[in-house]
mmCIF file with all atom_site columns, C-alpha atoms in Angstrom:
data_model
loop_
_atom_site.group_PDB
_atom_site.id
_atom_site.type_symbol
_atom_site.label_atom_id
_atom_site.label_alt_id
_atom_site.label_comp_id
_atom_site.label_asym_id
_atom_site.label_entity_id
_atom_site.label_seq_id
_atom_site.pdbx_PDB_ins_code
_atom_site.Cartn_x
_atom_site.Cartn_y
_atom_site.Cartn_z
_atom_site.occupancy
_atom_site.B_iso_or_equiv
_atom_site.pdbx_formal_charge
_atom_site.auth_seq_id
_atom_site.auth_comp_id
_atom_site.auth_asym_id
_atom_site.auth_atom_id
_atom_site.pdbx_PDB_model_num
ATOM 1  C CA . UNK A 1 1  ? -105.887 -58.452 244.273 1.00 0.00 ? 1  UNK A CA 1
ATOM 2  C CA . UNK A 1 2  ? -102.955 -58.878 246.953 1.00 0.00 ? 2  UNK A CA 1
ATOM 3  C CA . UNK A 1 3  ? -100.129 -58.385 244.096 1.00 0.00 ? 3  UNK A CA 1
ATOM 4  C CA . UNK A 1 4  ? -101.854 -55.338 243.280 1.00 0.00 ? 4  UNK A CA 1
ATOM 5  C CA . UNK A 1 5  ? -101.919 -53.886 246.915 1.00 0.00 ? 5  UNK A CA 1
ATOM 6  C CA . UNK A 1 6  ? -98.264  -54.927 247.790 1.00 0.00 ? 6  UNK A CA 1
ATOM 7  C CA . UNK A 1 7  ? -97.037  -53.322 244.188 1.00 0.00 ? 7  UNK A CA 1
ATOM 8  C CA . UNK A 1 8  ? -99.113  -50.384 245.404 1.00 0.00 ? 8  UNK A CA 1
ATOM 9  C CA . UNK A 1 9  ? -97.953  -50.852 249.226 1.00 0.00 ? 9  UNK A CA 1
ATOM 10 C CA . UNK A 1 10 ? -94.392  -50.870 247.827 1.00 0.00 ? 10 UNK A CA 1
ATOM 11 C CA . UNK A 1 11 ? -94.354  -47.914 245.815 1.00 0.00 ? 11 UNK A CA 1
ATOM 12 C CA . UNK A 1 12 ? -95.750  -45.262 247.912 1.00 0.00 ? 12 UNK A CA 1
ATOM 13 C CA . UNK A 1 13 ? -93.329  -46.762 250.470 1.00 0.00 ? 13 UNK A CA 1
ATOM 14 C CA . UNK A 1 14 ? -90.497  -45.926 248.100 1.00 0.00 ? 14 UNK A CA 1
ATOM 15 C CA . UNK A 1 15 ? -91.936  -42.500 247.768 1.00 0.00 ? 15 UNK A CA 1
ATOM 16 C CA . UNK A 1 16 ? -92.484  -41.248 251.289 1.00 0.00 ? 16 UNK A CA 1
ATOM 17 C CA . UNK A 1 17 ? -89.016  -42.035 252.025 1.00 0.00 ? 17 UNK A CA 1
ATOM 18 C CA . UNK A 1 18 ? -86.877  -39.958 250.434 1.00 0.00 ? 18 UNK A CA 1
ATOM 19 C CA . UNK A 1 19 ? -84.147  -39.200 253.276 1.00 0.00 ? 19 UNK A CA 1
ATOM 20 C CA . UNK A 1 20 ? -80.333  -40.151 252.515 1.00 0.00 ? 20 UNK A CA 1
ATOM 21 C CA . UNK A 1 21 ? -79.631  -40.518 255.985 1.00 0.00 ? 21 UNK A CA 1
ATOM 22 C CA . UNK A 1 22 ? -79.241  -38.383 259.395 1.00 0.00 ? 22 UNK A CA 1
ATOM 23 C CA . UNK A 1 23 ? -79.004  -34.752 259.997 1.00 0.00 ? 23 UNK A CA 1
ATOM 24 C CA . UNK A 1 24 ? -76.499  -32.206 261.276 1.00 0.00 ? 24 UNK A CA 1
ATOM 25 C CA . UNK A 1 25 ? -78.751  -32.348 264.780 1.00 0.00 ? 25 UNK A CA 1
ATOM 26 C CA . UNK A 1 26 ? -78.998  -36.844 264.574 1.00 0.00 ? 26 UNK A CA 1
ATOM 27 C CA . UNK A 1 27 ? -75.129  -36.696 264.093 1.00 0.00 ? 27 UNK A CA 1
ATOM 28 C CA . UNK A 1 28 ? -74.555  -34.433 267.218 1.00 0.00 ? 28 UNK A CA 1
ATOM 29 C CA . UNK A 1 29 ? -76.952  -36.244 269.731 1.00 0.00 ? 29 UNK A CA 1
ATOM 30 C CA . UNK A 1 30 ? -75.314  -39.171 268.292 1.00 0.00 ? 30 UNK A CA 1
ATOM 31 C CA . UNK A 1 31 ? -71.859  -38.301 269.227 1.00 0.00 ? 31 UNK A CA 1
ATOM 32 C CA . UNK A 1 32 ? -72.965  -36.983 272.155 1.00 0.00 ? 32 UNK A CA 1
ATOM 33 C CA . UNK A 1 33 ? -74.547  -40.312 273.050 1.00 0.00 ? 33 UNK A CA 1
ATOM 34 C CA . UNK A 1 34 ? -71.336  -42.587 271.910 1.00 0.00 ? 34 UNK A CA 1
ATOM 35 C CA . UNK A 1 35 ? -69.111  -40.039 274.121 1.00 0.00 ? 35 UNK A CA 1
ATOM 36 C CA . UNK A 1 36 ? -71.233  -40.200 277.311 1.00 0.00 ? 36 UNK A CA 1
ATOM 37 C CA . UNK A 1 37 ? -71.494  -43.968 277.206 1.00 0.00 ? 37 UNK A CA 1
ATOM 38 C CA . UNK A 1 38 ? -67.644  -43.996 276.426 1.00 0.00 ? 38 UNK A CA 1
ATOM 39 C CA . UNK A 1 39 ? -66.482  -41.714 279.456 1.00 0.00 ? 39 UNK A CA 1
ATOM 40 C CA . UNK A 1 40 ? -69.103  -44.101 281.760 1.00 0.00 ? 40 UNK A CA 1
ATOM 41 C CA . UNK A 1 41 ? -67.634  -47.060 280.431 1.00 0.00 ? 41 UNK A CA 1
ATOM 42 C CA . UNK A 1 42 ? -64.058  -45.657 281.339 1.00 0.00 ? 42 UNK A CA 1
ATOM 43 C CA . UNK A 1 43 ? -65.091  -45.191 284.598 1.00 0.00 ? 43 UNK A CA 1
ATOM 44 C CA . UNK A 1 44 ? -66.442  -48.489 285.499 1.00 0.00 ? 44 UNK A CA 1
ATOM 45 C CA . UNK A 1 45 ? -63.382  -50.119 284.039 1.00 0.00 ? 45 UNK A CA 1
ATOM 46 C CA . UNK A 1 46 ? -60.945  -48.003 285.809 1.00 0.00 ? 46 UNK A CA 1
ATOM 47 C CA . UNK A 1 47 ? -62.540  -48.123 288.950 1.00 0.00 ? 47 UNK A CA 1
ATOM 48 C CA . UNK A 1 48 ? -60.932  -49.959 292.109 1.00 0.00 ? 48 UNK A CA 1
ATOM 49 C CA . UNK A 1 49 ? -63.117  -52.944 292.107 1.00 0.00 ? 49 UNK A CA 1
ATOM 50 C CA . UNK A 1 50 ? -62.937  -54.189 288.719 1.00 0.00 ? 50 UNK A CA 1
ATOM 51 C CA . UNK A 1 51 ? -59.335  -53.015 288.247 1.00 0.00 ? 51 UNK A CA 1
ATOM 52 C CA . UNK A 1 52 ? -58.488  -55.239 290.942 1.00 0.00 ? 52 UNK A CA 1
ATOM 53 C CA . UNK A 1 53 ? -60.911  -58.441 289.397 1.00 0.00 ? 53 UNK A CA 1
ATOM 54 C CA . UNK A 1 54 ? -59.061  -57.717 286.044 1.00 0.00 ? 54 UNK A CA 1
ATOM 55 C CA . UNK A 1 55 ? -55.693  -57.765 288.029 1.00 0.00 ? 55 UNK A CA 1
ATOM 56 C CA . UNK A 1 56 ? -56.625  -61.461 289.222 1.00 0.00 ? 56 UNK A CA 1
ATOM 57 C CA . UNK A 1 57 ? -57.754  -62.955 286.235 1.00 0.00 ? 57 UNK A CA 1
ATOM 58 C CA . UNK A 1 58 ? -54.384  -61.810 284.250 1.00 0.00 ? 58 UNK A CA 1
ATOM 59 C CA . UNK A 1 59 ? -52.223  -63.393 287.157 1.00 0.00 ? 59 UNK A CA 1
ATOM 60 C CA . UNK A 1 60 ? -54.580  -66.289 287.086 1.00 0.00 ? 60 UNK A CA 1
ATOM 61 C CA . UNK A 1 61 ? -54.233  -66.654 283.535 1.00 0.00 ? 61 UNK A CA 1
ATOM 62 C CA . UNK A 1 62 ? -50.478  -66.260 283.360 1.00 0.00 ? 62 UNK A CA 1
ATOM 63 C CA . UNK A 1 63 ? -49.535  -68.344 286.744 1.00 0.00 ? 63 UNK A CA 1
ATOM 64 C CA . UNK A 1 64 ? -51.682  -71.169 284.913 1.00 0.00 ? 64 UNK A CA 1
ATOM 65 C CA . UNK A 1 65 ? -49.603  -74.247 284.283 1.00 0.00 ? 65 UNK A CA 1
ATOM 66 C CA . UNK A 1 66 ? -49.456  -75.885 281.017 1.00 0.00 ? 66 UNK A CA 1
#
């Protein structure tokens, strides 16, 4: 009885989904979303603070003795 409902289970599955993959509109808001979290990533990066933290850990790395 449960082969019979999961062969069932699995075929209507494979029927209701019949999408290749995102749409014109998906793509945009997608872009949109990768762009937005790039610029905000820029931002924190290139701000004072951890500009100067990323300073000190390069001069700590390359003032390290070996």
């Amino acid at each position: 009885m449960f082969g019979k409902i999961s062969k069932t289970a699995a075929r209507f599955s494979g029927v209701c989904r019949q999408d290749a993959g995102m749409v014109t509109s998906e793509y945009a808001m997608g872009i949109i979303a990768a762009v937005g979290f790039a610029v905000l990533l820029y931002e924190v990066v290139t701000s004072g603070q951890v500009r100067a933290e990323l300073a000190a850990i390069v001069k700590k790395a390359l003032s390290a003795r070996m």
